[in-house]
Short mmCIF file of C-alpha atoms in Angstrom, two decimals:
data_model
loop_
_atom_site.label_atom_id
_atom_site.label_comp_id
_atom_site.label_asym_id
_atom_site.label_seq_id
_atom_site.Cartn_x
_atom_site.Cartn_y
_atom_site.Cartn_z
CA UNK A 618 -16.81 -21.66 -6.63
CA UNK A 619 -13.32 -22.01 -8.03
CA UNK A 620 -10.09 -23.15 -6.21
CA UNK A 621 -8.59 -19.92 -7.22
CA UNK A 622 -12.03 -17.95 -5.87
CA UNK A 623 -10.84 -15.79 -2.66
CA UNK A 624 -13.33 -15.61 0.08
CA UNK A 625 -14.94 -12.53 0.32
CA UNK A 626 -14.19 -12.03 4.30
CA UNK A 627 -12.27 -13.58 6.92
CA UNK A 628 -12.68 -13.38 10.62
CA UNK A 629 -10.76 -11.79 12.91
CA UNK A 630 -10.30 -11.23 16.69
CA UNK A 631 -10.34 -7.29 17.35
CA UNK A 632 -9.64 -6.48 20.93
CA UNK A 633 -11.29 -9.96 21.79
CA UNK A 634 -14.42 -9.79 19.66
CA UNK A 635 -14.71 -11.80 16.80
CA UNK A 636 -15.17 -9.36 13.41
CA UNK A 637 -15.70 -10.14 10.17
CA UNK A 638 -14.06 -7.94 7.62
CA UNK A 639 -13.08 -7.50 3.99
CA UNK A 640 -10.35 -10.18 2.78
CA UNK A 641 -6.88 -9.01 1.66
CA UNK A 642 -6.30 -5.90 4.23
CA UNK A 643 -3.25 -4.86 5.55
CA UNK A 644 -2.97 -3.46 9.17
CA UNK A 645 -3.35 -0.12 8.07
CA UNK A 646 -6.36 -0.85 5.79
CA UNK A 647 -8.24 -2.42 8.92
CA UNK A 648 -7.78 0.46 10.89
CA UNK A 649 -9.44 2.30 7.58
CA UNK A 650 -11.97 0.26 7.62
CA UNK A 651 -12.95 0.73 11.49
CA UNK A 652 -12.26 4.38 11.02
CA UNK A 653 -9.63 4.75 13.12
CA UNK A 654 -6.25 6.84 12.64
CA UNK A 655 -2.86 5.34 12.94
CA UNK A 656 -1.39 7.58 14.68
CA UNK A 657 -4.01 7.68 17.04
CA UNK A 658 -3.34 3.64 17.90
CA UNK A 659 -1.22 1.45 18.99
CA UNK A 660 -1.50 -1.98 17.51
CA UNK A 661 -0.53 -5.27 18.54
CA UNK A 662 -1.09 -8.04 15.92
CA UNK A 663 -0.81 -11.90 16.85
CA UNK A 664 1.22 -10.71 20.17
CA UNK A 665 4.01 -8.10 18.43
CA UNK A 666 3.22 -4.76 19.05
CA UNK A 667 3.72 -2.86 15.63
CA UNK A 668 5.56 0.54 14.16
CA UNK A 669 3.48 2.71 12.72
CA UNK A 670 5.64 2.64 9.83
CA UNK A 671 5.10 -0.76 9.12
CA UNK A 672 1.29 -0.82 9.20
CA UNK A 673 0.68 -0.69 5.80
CA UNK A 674 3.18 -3.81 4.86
CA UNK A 675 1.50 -6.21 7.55
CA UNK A 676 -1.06 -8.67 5.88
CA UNK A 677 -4.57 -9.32 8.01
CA UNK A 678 -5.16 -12.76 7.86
CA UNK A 679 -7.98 -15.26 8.70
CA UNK A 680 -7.92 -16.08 12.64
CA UNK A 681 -4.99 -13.11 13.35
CA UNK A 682 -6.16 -11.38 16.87
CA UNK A 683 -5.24 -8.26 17.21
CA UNK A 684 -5.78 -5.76 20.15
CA UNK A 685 -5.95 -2.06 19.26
CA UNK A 686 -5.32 0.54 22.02
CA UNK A 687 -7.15 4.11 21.16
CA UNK A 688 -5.11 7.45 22.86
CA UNK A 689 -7.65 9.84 24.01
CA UNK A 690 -6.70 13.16 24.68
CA UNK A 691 -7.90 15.53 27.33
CA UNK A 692 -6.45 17.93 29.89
#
């Protein structure tokens, strides 16, 4: 392997479970990944909650924890 090779998957902390998943994902390509809708989640990455808006800018990164909270809805 290279020093310019990029690993093929990092590990994360999702909602305290240790995950490994694709390298080079943003927040909103995680939650792609785990099929799960943004606007159907709140995220907090590495202790900031963030706005939906900004999902898609926010890198995932080797050892980031991140604690997703699903909204159910019912009546």
């Amino acid at each position: 392997m290279s020093d310019t090779a990029v690993a093929a998957t990092i590990t994360v902390r999702v909602n305290g479970d240790e995950r490994e998943i694709p390298a080079g994902l943003t927040v909103d390509g995680l939650l792609a990944h785990l099929s799960l809708s943004p606007r159907m989640v709140v995220v907090e990455h590495n202790g900031d909650i963030l706005r939906r808006e900004t999902l898609a800018g926010v890198a995932v990164n080797e050892g980031d924890q991140l604690e997703l909270v699903h909204f159910v809805g019912g009546g």
